CSV table of C-alpha atoms and ligand atoms in Angstrom, one decimal:
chain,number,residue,atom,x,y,z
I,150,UNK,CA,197.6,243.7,124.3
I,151,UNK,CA,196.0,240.9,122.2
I,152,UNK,CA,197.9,239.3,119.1
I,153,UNK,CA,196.6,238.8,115.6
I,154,UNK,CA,197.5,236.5,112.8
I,155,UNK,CA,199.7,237.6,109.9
I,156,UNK,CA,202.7,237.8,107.2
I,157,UNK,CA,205.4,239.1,107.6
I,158,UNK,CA,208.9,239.3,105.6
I,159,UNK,CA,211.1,236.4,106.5
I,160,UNK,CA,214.0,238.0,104.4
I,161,UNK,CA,214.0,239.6,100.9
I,162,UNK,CA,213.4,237.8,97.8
I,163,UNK,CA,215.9,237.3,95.2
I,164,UNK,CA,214.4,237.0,91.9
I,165,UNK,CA,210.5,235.6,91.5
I,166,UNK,CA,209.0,235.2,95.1
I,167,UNK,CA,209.1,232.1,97.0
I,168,UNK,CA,206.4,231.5,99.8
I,169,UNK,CA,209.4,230.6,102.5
I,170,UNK,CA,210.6,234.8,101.8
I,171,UNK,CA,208.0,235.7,104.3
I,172,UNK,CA,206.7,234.1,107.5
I,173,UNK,CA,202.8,233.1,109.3
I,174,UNK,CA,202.8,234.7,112.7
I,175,UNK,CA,201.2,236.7,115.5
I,176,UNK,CA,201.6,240.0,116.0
I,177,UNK,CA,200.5,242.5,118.5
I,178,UNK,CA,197.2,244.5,118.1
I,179,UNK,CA,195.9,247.3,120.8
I,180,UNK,CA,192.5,248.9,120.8
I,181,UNK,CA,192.0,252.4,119.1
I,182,UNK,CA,193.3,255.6,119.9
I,183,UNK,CA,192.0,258.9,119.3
I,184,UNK,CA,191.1,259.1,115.9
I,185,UNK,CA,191.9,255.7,114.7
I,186,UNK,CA,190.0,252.4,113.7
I,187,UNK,CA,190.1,248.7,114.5
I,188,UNK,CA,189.1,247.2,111.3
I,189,UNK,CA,188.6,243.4,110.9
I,190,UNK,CA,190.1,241.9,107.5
I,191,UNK,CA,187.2,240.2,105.0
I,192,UNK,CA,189.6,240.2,101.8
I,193,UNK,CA,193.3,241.0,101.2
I,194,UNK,CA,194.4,242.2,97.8
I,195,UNK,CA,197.8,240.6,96.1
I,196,UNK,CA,198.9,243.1,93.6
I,197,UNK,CA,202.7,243.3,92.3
I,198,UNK,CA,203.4,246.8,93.2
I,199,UNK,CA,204.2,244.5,96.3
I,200,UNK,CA,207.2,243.1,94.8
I,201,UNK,CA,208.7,246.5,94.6
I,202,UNK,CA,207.6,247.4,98.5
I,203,UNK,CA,209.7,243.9,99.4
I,204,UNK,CA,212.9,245.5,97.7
I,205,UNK,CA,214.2,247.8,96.7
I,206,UNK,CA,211.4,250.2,97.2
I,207,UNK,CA,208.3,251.6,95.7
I,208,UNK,CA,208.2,254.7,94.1
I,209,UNK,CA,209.6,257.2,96.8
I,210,UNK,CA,208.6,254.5,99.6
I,211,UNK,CA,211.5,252.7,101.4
I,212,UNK,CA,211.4,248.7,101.4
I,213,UNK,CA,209.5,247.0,104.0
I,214,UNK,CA,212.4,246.0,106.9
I,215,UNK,CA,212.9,242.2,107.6
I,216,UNK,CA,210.2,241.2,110.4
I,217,UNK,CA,208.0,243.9,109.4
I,218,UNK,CA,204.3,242.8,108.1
I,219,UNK,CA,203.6,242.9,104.9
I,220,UNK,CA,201.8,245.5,103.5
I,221,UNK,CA,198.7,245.8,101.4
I,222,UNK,CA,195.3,246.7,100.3
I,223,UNK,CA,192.0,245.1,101.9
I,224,UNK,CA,188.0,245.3,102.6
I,225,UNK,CA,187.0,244.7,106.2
I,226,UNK,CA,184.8,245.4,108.6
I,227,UNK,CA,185.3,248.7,111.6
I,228,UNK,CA,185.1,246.8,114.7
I,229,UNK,CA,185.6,249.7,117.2
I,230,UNK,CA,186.3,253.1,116.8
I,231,UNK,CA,187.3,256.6,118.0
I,232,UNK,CA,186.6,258.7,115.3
I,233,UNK,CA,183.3,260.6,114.8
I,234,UNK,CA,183.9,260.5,111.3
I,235,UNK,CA,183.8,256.4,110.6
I,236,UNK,CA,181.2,254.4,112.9
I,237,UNK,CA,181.6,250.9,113.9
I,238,UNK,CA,180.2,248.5,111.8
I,239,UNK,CA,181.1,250.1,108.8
I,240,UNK,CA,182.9,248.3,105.4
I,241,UNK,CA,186.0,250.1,104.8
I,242,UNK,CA,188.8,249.7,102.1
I,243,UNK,CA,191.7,250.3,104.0
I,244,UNK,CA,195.7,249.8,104.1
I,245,UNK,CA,196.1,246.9,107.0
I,246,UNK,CA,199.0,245.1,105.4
I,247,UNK,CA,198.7,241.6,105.6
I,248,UNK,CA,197.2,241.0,108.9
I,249,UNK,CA,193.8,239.8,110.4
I,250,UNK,CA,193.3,242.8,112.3
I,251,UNK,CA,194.8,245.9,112.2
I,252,UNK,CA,193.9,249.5,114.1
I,253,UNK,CA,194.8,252.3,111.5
I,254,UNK,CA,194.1,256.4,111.2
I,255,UNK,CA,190.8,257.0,110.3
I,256,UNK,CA,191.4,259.4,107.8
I,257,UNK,CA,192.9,256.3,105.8
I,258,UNK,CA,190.0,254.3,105.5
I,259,UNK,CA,187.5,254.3,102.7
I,260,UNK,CA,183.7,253.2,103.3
I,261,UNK,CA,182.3,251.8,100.3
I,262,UNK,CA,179.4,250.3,98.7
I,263,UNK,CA,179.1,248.3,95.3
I,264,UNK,CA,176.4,248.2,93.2
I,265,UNK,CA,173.4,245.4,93.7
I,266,UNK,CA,174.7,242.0,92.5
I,267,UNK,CA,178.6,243.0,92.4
I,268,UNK,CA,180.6,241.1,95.5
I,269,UNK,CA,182.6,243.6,97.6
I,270,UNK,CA,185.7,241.8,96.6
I,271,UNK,CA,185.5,244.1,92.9
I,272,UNK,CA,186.6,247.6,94.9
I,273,UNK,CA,190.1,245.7,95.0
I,274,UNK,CA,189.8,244.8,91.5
I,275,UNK,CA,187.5,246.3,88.4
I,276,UNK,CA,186.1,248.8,91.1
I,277,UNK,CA,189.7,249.4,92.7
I,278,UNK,CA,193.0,250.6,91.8
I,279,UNK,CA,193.7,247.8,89.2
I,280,UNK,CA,190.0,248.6,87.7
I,281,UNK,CA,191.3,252.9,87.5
I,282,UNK,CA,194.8,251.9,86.1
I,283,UNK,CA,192.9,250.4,83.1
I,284,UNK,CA,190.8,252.7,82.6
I,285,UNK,CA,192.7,255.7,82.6
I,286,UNK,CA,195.3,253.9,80.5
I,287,UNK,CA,192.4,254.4,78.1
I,288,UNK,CA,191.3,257.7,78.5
I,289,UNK,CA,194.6,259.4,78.5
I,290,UNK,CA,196.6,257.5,76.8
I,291,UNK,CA,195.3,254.8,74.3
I,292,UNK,CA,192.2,257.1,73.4
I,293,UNK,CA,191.0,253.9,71.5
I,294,UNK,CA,188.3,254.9,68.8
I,295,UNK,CA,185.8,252.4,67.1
I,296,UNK,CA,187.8,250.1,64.9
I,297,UNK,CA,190.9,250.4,66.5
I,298,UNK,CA,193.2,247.0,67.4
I,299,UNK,CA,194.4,247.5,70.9
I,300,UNK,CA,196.4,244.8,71.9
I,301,UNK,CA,197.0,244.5,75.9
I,302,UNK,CA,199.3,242.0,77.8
I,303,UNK,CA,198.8,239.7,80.9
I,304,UNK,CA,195.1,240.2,79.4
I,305,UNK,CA,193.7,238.1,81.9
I,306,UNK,CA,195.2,240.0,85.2
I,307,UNK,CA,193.3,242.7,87.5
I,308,UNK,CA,194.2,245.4,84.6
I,309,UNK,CA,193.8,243.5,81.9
I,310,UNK,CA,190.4,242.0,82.4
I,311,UNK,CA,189.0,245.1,82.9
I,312,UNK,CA,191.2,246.9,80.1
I,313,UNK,CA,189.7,244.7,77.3
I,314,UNK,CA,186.1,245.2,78.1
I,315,UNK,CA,186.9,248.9,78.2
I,316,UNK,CA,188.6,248.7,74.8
I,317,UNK,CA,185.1,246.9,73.5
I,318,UNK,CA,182.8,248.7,74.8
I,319,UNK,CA,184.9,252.3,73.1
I,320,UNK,CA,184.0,249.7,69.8
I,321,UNK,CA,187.7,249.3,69.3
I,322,UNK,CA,189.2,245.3,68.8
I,323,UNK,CA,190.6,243.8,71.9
I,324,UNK,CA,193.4,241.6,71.7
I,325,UNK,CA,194.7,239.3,74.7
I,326,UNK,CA,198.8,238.6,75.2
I,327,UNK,CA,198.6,235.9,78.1
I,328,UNK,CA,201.0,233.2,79.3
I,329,UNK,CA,199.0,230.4,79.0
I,330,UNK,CA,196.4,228.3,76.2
I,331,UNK,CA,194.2,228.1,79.1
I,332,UNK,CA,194.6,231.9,79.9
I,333,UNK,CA,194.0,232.4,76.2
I,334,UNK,CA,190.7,230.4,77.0
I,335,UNK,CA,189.7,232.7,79.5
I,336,UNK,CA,190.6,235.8,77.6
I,337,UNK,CA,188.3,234.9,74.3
I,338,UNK,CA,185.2,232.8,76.2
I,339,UNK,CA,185.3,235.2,79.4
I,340,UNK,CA,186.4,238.5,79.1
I,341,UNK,CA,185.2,239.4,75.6
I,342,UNK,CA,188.4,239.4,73.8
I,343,UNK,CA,188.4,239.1,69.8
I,344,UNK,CA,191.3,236.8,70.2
I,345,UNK,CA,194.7,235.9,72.0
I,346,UNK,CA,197.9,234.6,71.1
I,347,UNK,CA,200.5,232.8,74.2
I,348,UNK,CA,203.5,234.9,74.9
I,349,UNK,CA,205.5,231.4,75.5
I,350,UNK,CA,204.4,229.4,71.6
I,351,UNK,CA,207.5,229.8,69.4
I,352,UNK,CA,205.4,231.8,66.6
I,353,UNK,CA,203.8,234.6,68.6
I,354,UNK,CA,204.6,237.4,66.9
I,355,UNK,CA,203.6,235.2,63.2
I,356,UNK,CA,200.2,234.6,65.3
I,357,UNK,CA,199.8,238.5,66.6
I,358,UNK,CA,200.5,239.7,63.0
I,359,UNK,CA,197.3,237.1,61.8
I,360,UNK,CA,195.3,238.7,64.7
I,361,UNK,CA,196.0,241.9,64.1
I,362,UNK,CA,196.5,242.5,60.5
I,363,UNK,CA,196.1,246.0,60.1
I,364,UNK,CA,198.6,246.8,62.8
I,365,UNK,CA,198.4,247.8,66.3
I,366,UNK,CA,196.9,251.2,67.0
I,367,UNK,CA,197.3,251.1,71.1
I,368,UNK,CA,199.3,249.4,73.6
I,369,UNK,CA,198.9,248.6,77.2
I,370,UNK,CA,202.3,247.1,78.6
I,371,UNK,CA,202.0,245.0,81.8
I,372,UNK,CA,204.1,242.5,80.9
I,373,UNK,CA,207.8,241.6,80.1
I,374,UNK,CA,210.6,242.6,78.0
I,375,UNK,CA,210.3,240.1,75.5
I,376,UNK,CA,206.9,241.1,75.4
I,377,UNK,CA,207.0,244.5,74.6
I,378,UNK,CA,210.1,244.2,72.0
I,379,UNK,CA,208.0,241.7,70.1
I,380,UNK,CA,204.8,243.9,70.1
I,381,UNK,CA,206.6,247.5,69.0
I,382,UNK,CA,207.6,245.9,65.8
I,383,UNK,CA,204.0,245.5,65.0
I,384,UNK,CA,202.6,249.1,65.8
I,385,UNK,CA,200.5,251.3,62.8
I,386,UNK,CA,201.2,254.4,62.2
I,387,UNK,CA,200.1,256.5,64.8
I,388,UNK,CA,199.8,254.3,67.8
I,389,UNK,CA,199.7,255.0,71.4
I,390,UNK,CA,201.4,252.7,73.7
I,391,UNK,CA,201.1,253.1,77.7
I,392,UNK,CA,204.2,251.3,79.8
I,393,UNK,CA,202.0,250.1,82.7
I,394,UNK,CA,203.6,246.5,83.9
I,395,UNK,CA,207.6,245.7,83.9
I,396,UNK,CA,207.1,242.1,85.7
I,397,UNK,CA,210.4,240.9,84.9
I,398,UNK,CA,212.3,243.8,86.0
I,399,UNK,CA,210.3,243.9,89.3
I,400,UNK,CA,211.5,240.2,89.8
I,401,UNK,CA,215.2,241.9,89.8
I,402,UNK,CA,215.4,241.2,86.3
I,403,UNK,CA,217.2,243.6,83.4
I,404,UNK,CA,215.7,247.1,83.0
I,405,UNK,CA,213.3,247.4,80.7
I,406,UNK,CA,214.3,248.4,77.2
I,407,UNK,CA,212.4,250.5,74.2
I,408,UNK,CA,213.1,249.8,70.5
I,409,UNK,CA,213.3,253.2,69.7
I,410,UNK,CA,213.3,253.2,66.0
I,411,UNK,CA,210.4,250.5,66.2
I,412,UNK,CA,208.5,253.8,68.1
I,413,UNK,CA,210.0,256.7,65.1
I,414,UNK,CA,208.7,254.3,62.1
I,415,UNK,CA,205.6,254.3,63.9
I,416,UNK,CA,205.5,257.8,64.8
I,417,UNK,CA,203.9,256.3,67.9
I,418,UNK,CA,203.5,258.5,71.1
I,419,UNK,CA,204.7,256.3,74.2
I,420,UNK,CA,203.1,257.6,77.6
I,421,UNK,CA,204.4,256.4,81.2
I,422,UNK,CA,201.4,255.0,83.5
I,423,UNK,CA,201.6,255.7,87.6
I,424,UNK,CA,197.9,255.1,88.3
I,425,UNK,CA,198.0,257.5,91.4
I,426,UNK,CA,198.2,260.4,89.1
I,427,UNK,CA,195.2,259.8,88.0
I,428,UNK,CA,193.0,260.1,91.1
I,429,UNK,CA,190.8,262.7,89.4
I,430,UNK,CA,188.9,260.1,87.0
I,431,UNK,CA,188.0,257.5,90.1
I,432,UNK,CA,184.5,258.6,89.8
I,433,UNK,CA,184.0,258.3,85.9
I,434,UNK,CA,185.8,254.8,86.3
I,435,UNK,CA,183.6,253.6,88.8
I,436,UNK,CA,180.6,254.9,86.9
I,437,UNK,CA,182.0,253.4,83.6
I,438,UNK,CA,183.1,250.1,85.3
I,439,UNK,CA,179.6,249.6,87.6
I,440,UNK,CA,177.9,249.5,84.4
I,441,UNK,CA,179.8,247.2,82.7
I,442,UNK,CA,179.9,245.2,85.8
I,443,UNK,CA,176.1,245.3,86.2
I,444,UNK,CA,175.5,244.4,82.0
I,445,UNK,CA,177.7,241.4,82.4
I,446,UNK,CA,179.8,243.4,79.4
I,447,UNK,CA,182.5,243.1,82.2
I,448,UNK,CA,182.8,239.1,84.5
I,449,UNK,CA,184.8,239.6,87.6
I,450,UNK,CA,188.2,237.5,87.0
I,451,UNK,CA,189.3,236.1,90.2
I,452,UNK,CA,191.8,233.9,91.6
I,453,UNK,CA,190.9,233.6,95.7
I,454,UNK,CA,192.7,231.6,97.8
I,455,UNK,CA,190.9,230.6,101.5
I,456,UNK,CA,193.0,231.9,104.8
I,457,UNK,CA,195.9,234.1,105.4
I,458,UNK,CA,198.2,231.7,105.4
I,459,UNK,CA,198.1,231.2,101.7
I,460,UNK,CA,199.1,234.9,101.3
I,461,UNK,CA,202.5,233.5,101.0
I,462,UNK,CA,202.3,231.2,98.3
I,463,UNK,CA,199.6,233.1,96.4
I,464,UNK,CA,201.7,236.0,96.0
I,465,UNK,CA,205.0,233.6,94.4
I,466,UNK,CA,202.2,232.6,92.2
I,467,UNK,CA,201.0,235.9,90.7
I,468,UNK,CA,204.7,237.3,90.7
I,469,UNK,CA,205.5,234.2,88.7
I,470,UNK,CA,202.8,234.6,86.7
I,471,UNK,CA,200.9,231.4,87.2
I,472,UNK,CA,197.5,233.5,88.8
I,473,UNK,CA,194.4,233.1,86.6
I,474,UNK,CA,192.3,236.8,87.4
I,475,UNK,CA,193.1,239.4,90.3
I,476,UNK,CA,194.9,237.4,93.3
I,477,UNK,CA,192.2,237.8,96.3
I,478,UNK,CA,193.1,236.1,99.4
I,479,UNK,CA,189.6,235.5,102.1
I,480,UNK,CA,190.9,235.9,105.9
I,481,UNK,CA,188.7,233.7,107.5
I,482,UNK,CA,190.7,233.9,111.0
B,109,NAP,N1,201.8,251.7,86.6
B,109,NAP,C1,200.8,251.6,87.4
B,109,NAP,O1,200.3,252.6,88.0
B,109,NAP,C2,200.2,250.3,87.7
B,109,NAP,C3,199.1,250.1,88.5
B,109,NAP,C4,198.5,248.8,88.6
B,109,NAP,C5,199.2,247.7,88.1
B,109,NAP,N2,200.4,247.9,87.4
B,109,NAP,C6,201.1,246.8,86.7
B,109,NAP,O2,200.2,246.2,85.8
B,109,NAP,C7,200.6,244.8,85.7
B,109,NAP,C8,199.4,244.0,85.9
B,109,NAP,O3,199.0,244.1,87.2
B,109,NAP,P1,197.8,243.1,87.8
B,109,NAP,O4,197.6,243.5,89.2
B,109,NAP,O5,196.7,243.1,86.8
B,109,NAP,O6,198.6,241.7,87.7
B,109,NAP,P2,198.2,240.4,86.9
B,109,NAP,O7,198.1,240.7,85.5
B,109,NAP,O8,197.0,239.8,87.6
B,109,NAP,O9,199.4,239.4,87.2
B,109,NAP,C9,200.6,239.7,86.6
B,109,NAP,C10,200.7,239.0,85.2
B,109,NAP,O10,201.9,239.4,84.5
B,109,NAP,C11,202.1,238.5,83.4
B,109,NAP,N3,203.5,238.3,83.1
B,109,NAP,C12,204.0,238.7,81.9
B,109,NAP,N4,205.3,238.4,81.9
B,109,NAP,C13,205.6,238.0,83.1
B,109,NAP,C14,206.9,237.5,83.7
B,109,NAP,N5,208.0,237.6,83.0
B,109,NAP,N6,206.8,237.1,85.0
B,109,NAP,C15,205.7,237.0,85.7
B,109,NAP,N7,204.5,237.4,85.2
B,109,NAP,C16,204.5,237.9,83.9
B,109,NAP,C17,201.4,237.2,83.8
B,109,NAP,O11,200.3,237.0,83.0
B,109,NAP,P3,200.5,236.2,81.6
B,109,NAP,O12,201.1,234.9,82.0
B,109,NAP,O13,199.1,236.1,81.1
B,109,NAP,O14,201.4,237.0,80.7
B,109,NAP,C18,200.9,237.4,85.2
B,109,NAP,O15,199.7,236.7,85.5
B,109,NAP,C19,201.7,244.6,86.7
B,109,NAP,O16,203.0,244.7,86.1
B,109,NAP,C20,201.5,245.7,87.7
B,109,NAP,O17,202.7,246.1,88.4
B,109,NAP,C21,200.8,249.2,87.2
């Protein structure tokens, strides 16, 4: 049996991810059995539903064991196959995990196509499950109608990005919540938002009053605590919030509080989001998002890093909240 390059866990992270939690290796990979696929890895997805897969768990789904590679979302390329229904040569989006090469069922892989001019890399992102999260965020549960403030946090992220062109394009006012002045940069001269205050500056909620001065008619969490308690103070009467992101509590921080007299005063309706019950509007949202993609309403945010190897400190950087766009490593083994 030959060996391929990847990541596994070295041991589980305590806190915010550090890049020596998980180690560069070889592992072993065989050739196809019935009904399976060897798939070559082109592009890796970082996303931090990860965090949760390192420990404790994600949803229903156990923790990864120590030793075990990583896993994870990724394009690549079908290099051999036993399955009638996937031929060789085919793109696929696929669960490898954090590997080169991996041989997986074929029923699991996706073949996929993107529309001329859009790099494959956007069926992780705006085309992918951060792109559908957004979007049906929207549909269900902001429902943002023209003139509407919607105000969404780590603006700049694989949801985000995509969530404020959505809110535009429904003629509603997008405002960013980011970490940085430079990721406030980004939000305004990039992705189309009307404007964005820094989560960090001393007067954000003075400054996300000025920008939204008639209140907040929908919010989509993805960030922290401090985040959300400061934003629920500011809702109209009315609004729709959708609890998307928990960062902090994913890096074994406090659980996540609501105020809930800031949510009666507002006689706002709060919705949970788990983007997998949502499957049913995949082909709206990639309708909806290919056209946005394809008008340049909606710019492809990305933050790639070069080689496999980098897996490791990419991710500590996303979890930490340092990645500018959706965290895309390129395998190039
Ligand atoms: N519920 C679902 O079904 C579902 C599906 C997909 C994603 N999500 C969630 O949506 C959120 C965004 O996902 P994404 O893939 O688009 O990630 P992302 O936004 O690209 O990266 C995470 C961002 O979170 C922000 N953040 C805010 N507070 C933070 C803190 N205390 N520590 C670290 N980062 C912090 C940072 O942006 P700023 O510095 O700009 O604030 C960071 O860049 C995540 O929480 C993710 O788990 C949920």
């Amino acid at each position: 049996m030959s060996t391929t390059p990847a990541v596994t866990l070295a041991r589980r992270p305590a806190g915010t991810p550090r890049p020596d939690d998980f180690a560069v290796t070889d592992v072993p990979v065989g050739q196809p059995g019935p009904d399976e696929v060897l798939v070559a890895v082109s592009e890796l997805s970082l996303d931090p539903y990860l965090r949760s897969v390192l420990g404790p768990g994600h949803l229903d789904e156990p923790a990864v064991p120590i030793g075990g590679v990583v896993p994870g979302r990724a394009i690549g390329r079908v290099m051999a196959s036993r399955s009638a229904s996937v031929t060789a040569g085919t793109w696929v989006l696929a669960e490898t995990g954090w590997r080169a090469r991996a041989v997986v069922p074929a029923t699991s892989v996706r073949p996929f196509t993107v529309p001329d001019g859009v790099p494959p890399s956007a069926v992780l992102g705006a085309l992918g499950m951060p792109g559908l999260t957004a979007y049906a965020a929207l549909e269900r549960h902001l429902v943002p109608r023209p003139g509407d403030t919607v105000v969404v946090s780590a603006a700049t992220g694989g949801v985000g990005s995509v969530a404020g062109a959505l809110v535009a394009a429904a003629g509603a006012r997008p405002v960013a919540i980011v970490g940085t002045s430079e990721k406030a940069k980004d939000a305004v001269d990039v992705l189309g938002y009307r404007a964005a205050v820094v989560r960090t500056a001393p007067d954000w909620e003075a400054q996300l009053a000025e920008a939204c001065p008639d209140g907040i008619d929908g919010y989509l969490h993805l960030a922290d605590q401090p985040t959300l308690t400061g934003v629920v103070k500011q809702l109209a009467v009315g609004a729709r919030v959708s609890l998307c992101g928990l960062m902090d509590q994913y890096n074994d921080g406090p659980r996540t509080v609501l105020d809930a007299g800031a949510v009666m005063t507002a006689r706002a309706v709060v919705h949970g989001m788990v983007v997998y019950d949502h499957g049913d509007l995949a082909s709206e949202h990639a309708a909806k998002v290919g056209e946005l993609l394809a008008s340049g309403d909606l710019v492809l945010h990305e933050e790639r890093h070069a080689g496999l190897h980098r897996a490791p400190e990419a991710f500590a950087r996303l979890m930490s909240g340092a990645n500018r766009g959706k965290v895309v490593v390129e395998v190039t083994t």
